[in-house]
Coordinates of C-alpha atoms and ligand atoms in Angstrom, one line a residue:
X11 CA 44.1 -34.4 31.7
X12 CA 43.4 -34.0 35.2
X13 CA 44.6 -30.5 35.0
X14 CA 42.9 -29.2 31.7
X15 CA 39.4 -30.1 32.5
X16 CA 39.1 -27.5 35.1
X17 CA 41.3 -25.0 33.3
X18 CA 38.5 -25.4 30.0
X19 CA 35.6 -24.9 32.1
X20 CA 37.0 -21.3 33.4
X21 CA 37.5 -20.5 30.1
X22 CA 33.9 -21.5 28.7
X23 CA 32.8 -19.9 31.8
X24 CA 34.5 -16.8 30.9
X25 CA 33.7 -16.3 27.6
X26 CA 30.1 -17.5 28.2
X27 CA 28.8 -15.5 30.6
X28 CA 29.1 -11.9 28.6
X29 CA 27.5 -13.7 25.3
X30 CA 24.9 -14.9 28.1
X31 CA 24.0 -11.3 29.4
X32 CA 24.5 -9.7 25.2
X33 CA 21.5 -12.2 24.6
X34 CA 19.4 -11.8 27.2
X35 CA 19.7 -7.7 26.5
X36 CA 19.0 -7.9 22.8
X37 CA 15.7 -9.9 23.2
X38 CA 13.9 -6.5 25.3
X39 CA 13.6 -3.5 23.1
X40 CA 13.7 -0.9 25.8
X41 CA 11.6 2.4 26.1
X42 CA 13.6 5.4 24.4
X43 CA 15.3 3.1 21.7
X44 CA 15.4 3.8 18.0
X45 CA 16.4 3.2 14.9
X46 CA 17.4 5.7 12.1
X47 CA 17.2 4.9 8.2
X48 CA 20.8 5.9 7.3
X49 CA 22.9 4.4 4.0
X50 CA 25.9 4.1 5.9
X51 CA 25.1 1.6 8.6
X52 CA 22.1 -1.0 8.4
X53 CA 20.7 -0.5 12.4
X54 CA 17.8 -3.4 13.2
X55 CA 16.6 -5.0 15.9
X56 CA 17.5 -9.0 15.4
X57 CA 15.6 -11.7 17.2
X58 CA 17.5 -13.7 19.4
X59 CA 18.2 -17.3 17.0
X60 CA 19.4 -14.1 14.3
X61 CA 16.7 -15.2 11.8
X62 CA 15.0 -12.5 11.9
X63 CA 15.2 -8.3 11.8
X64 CA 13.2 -5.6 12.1
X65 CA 14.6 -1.9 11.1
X66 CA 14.9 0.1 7.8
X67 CA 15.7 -1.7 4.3
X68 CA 16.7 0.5 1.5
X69 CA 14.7 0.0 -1.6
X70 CA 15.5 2.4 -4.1
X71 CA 18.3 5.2 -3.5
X72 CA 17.9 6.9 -0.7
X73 CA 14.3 5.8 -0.1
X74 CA 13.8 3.1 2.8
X75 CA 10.8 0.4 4.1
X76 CA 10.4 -0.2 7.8
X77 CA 10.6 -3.9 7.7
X78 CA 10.5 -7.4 9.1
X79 CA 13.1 -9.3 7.1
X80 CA 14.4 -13.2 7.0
X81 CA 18.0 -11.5 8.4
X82 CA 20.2 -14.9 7.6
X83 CA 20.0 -15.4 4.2
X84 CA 21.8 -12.7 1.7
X85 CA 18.2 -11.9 0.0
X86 CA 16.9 -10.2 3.6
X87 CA 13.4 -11.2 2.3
X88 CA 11.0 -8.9 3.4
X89 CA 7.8 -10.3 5.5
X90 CA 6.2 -7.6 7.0
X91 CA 6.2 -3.8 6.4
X92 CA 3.0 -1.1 7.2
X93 CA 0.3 -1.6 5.3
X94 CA 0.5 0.7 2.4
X95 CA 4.2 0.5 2.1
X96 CA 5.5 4.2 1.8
X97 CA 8.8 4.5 1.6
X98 CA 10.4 7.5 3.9
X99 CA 13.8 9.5 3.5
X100 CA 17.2 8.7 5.0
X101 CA 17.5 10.3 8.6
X102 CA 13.7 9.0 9.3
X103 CA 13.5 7.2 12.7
X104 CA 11.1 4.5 14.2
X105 CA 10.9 5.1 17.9
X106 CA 9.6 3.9 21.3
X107 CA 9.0 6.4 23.1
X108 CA 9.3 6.8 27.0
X109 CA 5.4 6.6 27.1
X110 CA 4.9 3.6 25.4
X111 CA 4.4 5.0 21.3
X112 CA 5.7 2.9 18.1
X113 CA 6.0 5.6 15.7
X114 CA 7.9 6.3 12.4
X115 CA 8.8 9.7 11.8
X116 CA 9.8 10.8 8.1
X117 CA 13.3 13.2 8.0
X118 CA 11.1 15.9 9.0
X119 CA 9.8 14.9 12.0
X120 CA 6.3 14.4 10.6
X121 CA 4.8 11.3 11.8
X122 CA 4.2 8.7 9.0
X123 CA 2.9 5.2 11.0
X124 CA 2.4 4.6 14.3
X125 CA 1.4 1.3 16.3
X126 CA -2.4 0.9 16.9
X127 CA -2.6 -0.1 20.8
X128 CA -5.1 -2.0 21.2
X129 CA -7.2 -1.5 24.7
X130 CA -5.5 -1.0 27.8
X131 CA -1.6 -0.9 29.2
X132 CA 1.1 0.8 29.1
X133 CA 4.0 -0.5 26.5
X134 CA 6.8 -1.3 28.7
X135 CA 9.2 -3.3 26.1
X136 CA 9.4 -4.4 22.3
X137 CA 10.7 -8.0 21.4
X138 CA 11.8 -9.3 17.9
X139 CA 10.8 -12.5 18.2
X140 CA 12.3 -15.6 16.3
X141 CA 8.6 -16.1 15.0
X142 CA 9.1 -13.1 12.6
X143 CA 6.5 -11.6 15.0
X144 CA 7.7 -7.8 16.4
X145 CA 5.7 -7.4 19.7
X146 CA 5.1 -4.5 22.0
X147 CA 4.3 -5.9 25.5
X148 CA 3.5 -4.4 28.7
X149 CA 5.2 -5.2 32.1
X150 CA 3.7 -8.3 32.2
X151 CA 4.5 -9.5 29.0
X152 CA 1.1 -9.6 27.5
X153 CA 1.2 -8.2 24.0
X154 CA -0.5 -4.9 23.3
X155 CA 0.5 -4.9 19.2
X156 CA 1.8 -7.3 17.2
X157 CA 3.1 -7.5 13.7
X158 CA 1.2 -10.8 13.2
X159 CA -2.1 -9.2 13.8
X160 CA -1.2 -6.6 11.2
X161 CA 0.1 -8.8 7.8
X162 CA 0.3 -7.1 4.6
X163 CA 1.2 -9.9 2.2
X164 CA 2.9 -12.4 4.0
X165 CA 2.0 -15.2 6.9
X166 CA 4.7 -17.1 8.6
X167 CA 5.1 -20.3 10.3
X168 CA 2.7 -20.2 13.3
X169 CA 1.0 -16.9 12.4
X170 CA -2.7 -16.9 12.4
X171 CA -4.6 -15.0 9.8
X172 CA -7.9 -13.8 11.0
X173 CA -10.3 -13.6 8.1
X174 CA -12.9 -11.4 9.4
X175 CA -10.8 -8.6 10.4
X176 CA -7.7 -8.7 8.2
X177 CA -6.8 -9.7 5.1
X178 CA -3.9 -9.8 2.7
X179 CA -3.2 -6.9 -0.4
X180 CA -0.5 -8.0 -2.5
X181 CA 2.3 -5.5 -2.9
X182 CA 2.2 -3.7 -6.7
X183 CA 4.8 -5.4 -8.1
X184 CA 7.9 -7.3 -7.4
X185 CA 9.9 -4.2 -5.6
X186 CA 7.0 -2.0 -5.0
X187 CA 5.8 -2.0 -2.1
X188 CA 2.8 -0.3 -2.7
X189 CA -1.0 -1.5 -2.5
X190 CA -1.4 -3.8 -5.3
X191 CA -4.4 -5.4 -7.2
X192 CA -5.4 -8.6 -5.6
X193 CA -6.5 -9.4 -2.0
X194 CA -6.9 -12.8 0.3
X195 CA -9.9 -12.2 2.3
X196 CA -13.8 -13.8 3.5
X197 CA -16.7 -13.1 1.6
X198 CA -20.1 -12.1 2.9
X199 CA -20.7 -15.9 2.6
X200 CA -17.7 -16.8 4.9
X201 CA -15.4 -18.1 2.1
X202 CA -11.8 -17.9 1.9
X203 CA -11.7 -15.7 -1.6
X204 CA -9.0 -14.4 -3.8
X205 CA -10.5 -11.3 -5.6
X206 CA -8.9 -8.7 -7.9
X207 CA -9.4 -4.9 -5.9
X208 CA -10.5 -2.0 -7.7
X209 CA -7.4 -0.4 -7.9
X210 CA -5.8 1.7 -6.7
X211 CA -8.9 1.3 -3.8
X212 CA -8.5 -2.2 -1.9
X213 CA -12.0 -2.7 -1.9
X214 CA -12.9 -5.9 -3.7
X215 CA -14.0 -6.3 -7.0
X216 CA -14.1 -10.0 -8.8
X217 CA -13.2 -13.1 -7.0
X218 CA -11.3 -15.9 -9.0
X219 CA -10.6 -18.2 -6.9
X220 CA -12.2 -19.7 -3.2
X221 CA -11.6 -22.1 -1.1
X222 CA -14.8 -23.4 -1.7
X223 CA -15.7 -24.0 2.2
X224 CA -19.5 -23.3 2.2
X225 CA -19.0 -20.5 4.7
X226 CA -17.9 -20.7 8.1
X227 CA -14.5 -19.6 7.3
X228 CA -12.8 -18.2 10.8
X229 CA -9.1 -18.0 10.4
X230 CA -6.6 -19.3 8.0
X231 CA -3.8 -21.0 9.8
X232 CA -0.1 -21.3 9.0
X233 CA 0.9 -24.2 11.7
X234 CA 4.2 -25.2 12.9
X235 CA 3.8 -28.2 10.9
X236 CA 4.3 -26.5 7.9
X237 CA 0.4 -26.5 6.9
X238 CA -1.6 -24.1 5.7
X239 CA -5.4 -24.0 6.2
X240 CA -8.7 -22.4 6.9
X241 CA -10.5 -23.0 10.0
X242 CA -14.2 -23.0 11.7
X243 CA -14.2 -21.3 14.6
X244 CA -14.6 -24.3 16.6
X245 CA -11.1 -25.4 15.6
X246 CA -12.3 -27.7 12.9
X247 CA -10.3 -27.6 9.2
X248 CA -12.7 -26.5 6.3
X249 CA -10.4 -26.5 3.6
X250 CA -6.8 -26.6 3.0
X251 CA -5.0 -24.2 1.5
X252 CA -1.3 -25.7 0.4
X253 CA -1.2 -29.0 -0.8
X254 CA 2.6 -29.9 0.1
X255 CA 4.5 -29.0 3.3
X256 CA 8.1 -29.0 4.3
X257 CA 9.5 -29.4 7.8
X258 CA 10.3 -25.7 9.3
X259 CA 13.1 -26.6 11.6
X260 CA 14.8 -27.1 7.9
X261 CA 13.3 -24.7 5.7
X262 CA 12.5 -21.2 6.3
X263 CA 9.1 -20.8 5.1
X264 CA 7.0 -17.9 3.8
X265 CA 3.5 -17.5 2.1
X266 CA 3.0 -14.5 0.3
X267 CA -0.2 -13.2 -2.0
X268 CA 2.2 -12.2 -4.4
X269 CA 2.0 -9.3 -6.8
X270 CA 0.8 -11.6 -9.8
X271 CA -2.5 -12.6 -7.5
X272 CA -0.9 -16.0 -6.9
X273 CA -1.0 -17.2 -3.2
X274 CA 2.4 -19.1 -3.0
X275 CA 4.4 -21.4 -0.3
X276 CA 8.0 -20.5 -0.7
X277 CA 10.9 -22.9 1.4
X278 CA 14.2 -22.1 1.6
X279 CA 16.7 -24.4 3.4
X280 CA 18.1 -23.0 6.7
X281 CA 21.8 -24.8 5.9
X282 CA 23.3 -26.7 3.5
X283 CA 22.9 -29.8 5.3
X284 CA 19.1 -30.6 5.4
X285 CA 17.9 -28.9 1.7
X286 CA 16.1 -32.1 0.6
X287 CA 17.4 -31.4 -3.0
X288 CA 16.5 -27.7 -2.9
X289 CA 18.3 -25.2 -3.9
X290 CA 19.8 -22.6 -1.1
X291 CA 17.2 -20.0 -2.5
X292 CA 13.7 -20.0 -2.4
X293 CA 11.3 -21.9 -3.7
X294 CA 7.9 -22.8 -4.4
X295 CA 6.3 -25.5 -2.9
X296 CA 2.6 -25.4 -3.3
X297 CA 0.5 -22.0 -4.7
X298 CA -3.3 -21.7 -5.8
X299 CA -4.9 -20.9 -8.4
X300 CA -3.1 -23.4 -10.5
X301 CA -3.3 -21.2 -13.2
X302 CA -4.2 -18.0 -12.8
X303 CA -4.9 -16.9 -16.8
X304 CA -7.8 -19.4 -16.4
X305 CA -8.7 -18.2 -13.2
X306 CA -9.6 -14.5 -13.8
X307 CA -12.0 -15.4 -16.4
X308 CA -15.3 -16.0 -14.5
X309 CA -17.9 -18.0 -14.9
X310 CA -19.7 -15.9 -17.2
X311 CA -16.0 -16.0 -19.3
X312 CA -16.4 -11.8 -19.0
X313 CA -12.6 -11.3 -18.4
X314 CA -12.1 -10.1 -14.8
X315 CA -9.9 -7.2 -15.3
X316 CA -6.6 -6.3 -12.7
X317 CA -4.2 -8.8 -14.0
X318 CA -2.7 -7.8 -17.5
X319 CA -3.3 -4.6 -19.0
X320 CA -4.7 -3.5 -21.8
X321 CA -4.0 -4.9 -25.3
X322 CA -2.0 -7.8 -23.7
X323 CA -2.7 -11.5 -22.8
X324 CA -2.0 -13.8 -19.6
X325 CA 0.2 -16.9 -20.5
X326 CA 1.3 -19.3 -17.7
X327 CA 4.6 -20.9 -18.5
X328 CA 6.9 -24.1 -17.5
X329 CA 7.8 -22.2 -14.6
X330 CA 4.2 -22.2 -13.2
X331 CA 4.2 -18.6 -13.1
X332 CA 2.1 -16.1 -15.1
X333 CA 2.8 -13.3 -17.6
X334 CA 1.9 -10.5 -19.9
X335 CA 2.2 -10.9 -23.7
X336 CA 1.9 -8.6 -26.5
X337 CA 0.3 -9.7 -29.7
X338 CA 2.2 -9.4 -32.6
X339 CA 2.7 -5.8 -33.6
X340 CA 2.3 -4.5 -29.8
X341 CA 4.8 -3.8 -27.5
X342 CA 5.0 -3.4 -23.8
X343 CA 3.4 0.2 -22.4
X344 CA 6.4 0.2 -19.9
X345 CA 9.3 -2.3 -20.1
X346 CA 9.7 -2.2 -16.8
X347 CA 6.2 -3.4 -15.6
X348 CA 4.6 -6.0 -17.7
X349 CA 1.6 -6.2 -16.3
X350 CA 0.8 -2.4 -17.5
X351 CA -0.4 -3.7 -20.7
X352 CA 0.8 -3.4 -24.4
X353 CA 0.7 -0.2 -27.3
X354 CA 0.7 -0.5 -30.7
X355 CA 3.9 0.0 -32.5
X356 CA 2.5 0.5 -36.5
X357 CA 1.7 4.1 -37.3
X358 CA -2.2 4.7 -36.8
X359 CA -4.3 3.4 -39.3
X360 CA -7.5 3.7 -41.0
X361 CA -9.9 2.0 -43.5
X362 CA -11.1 4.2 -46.4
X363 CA -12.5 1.7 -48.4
X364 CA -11.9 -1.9 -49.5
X365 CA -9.2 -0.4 -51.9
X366 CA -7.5 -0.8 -48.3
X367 CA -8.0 -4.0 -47.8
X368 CA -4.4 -5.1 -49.1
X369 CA -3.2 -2.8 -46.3
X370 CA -4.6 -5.9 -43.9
X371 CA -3.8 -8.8 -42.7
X372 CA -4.5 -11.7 -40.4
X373 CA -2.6 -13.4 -38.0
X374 CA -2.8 -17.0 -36.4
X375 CA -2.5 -17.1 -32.9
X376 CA -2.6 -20.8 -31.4
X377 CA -4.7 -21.7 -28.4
X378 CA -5.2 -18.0 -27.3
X379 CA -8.7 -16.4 -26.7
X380 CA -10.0 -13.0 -26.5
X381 CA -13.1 -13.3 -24.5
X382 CA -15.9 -11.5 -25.4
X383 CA -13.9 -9.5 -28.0
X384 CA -15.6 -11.3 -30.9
X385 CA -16.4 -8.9 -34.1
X386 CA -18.1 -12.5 -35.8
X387 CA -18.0 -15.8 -35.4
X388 CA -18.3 -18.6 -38.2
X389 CA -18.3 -22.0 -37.3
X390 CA -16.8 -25.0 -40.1
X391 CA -15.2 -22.4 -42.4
X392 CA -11.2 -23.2 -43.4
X393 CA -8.7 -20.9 -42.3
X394 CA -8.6 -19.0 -46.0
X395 CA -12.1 -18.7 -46.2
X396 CA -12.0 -16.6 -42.8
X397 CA -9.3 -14.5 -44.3
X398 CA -10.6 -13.6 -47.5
X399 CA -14.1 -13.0 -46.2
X400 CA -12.5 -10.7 -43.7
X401 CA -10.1 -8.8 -46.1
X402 CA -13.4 -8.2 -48.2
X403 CA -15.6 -7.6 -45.4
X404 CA -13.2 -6.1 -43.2
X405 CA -14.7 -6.1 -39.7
X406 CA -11.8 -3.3 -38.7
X407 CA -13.7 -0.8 -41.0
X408 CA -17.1 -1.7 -39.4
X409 CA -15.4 -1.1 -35.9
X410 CA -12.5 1.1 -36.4
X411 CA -11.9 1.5 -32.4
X412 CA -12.8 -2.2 -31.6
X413 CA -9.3 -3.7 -32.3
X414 CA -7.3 -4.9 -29.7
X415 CA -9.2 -2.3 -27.5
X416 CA -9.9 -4.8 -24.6
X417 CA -8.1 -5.9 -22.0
X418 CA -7.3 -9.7 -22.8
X419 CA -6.5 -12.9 -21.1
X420 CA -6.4 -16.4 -21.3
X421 CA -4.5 -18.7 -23.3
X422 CA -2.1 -21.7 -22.9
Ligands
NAG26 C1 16.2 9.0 25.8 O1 17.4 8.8 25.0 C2 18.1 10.0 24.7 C3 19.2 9.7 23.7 O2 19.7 8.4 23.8 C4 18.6 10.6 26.0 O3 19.3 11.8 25.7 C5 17.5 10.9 27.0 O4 18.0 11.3 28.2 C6 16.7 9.6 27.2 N1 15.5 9.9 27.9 C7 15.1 9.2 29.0 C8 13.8 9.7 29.6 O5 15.6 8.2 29.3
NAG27 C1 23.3 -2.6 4.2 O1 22.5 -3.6 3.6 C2 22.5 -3.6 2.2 C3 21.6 -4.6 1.7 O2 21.7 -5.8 2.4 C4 24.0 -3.8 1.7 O3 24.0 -3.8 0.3 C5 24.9 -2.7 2.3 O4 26.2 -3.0 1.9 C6 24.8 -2.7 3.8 N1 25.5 -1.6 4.3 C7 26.3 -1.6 5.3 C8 27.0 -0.4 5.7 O5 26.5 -2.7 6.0
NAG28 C1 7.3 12.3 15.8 O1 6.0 12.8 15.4 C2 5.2 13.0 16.5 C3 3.9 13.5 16.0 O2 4.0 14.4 15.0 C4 5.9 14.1 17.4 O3 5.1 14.3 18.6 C5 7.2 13.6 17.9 O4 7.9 14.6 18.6 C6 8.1 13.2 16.7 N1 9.3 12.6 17.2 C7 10.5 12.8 16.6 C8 11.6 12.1 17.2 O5 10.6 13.6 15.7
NAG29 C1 11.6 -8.5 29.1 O1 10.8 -7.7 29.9 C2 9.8 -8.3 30.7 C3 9.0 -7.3 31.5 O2 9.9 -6.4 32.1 C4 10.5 -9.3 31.6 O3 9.5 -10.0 32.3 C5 11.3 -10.3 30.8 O4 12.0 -11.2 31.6 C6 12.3 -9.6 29.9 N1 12.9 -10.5 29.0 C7 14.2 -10.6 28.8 C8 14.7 -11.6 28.0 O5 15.0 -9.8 29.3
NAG30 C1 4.5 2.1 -6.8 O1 3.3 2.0 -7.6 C2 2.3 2.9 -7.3 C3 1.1 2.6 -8.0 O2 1.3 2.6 -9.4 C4 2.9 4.3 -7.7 O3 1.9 5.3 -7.4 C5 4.1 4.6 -6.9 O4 4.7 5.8 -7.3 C6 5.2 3.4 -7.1 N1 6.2 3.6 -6.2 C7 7.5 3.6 -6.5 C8 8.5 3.8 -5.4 O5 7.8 3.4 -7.7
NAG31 C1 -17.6 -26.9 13.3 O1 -18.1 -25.9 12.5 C2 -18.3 -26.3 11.1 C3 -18.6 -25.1 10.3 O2 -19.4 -24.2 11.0 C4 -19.4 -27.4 11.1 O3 -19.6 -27.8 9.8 C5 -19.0 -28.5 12.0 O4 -20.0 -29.5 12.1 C6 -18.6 -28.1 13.4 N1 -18.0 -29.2 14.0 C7 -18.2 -29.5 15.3 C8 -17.6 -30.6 15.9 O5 -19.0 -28.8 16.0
NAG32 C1 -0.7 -28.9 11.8 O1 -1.9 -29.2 11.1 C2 -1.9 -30.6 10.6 C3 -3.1 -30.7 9.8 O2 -4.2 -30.5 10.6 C4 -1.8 -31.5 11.8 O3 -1.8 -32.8 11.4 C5 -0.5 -31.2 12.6 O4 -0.5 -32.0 13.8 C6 -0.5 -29.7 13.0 N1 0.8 -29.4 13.6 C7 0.9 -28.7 14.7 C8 2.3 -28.5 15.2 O5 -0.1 -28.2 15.3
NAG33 C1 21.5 -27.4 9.9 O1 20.1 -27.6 10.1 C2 19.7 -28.7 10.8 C3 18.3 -28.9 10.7 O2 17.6 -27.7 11.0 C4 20.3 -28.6 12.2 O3 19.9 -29.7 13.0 C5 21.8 -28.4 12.2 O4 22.2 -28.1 13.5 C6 22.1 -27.2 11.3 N1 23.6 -27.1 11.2 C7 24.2 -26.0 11.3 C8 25.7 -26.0 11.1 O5 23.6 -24.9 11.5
NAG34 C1 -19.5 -28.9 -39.3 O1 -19.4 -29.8 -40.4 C2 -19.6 -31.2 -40.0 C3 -19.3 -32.1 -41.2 O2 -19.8 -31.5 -42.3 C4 -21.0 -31.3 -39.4 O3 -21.2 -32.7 -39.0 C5 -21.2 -30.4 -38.3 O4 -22.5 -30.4 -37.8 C6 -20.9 -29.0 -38.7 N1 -20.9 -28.1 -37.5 C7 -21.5 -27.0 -37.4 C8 -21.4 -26.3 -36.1 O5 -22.1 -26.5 -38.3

């Protein structure tokens, strides 16, 4: 015993003191460093804890996103990208340069994004930091850009949002990373809003929903606590924005104006020994609106249009989460993006007298409304009386281009 104890502590001392100086090296990003989008090696730049990366993420083949990603768990979540999200070629590099520039260059050399330095300083080092925020600081470690000034559609865990400058766009759908048709920002008024954009413009266009703070707003905050909510500028909370929270030193934690226009809190367990009954994936813990297919119709129930597309209705199932359905007779536009609304799949018809009206028929559809897509209304008539007044009457002749013409929504 007496012997081993000083025998151990060479050895830790050994072994220690190169992993010491390896970490202290891979928290400065120095000036000439870079990164190149290639498939056969995955470069980044980790933070020191490993959480997270910054670098190039392919995301389709042979098309890459310059990134911040969650770097522990196998989904490699991305947080943070340039606004806009283009994708760039393999062989495209991301670079600080000798004199201080952040820039992304495409295969070609041609400069696609580049870090907007604000005021004075010259860059003198970049740091990944176990925040999920990438900085670029001068000599004295002031920070001249950061990636938490800059969000696209995610906040983290002590990031501040600052409502009067920035504002969240959500991506255009699950994998595209694209400008998409919702945005988190404050209203003339000083709300917190969620408004549909006129896309493919990010300039607003219907709000449906606000955190109702009778102006004010400042910033939203995301606080190590794990709450989420808007503040005054003197400090004080006007509304909050998630309703539950989780403890981050267990969960990684991420909110994210998702594609579908729903703001959502998403936890994920950081091991297998503190998940409080979650799963090792994430999940949602708190979003807003609670249901968005209610939510986009405004108050004056004229459908707010951005989230289904035409011919197609909103439903929000079990799962809390919105989608696109085709009335009977429609299918999707494109499989692969629901939200793209629906096309007919009958041959093209048309009404050339009532001798046609046979061709017709009606179909009940439970607890689903197509607002302000009304051809008549009757009140305290049975469901047979409606049908044979409309086969004899048939409202399709009257407005041959009025069916199923309107974007739809709502239902239950
Ligand atoms: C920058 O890096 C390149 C390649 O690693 C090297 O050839 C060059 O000498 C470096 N320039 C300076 C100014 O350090
Ligand atoms: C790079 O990362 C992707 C996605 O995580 C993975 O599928 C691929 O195998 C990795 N490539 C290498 C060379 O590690
Ligand atoms: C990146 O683009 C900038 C601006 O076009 C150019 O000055 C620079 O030389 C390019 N860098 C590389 C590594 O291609
Ligand atoms: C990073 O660089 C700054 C400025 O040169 C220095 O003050 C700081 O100690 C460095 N940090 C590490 C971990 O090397
Ligand atoms: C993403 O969506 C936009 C908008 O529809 C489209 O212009 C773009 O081509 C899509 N990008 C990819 C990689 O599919
Ligand atoms: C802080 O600002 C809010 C909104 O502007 C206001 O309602 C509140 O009274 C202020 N509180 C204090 C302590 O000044
Ligand atoms: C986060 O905000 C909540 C609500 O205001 C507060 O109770 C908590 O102390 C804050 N946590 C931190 C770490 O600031
Ligand atoms: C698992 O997470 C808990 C809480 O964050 C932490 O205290 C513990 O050290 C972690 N265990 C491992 C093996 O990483
Ligand atoms: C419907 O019929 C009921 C019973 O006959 C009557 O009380 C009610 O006023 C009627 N409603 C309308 C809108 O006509």
């Amino acid at each position: 015993m007496a012997f081993a104890s000083p025998h151990s502590l060479c050895i830790i001392l050994l072994f220690l003191l190169p992993v010491c100086v390896l970490a202290q090296t891979s928290q400065n990003i120095s000036l000439n460093s870079s990164l190149t989008a290639a498939l056969d090696k995955n470069d980044s730049w980790k933070s020191p804890s490993g959480d997270f990366a910054f670098g190039f993420q392919q995301i389709e083949a042979g098309m890459f996103l310059l990134a911040i990603w969650f770097d522990k768990i196998p989904e490699k979540t991305i947080v943070w990208s340039p606004k806009g999200g283009n994708l760039v070629q393999q062989g495209s590099t991301i670079q600080l340069t000798t004199d201080g520039q952040f820039r992304l260059n495409d295969s070609q050399g041609k400069q696609v994004w580049s870090a907007n330095l604000a005021g004075s300083g010259i860059v003198s080092y970049a740091a990944m930091l176990d925040t999920g925020n990438f900085v670029l600081a001068s000599q004295d470690s002031s920070n001249l850009w950061e990636s938490f000034d800059e969000p696209t559609d995610t906040i983290l865990p002590t990031q501040i949002l600052d409502v009067r400058s920035s504002s969240l766009v959500a991506r255009y759908s699950e994998t595209n990373y694209s400008n998409g048709r919702f945005r988190m920002r404050l209203d003339s008024n000083g709300n917190l809003v969620l408004s549909t954009v006129h896309f493919p413009q990010t300039s607003p266009n219907r709000d449906y929903w606000s955190a109702n703070n009778n102006g004010g707003g400042f910033q939203v905050t995301f606080n190590l606590s794990g709450y989420i909510y808007l503040e005054a500028e003197n400090g004080s909370i006007l509304s909050s924005i998630t309703s539950f929270k989780a403890s981050t030193s267990n969960f990684y934690q991420r909110a994210i104006l998702e594609y579908d226009g729903v703001f959502r809190l998403y936890v994920y367990p950081r091991n297998n020994s503190a998940t409080d009954g979650k799963p090792m994936a994430w999940s949602t813990l708190s979003f807003v609106p609670e249901n968005i297919c209610n939510s986009l119709i405004d108050q004056q129930q004229v459908e707010v249009s951005g989230f289904c597309g035409r011919n197609s209705y909103c439903i929000q199932g079990d799962d809390k989460r919105p989608k696109c359905d085709c009335p009977p007779g429609y299918i999707y536009s494109d499989p692969e993006n629901k939200m793209n609304g629906c096309k007919r799949d009958f041959v093209s018809q048309e009404c050339n007298g009532d001798q046609d009206a046979d061709h017709f028929d009606m179909r009940l559809m439970m607890s689903v409304n197509w607002w302000g897509g009304d051809y008549e209304r009757h009140n305290n008539v049975s469901e047979s009386w409606c049908t044979q007044e409309k086969k004899d009457h048939s409202a399709i002749r009257r407005n041959p281009r009025r069916k199923f013409t309107k974007p739809h929504l709502q239902g239950t």
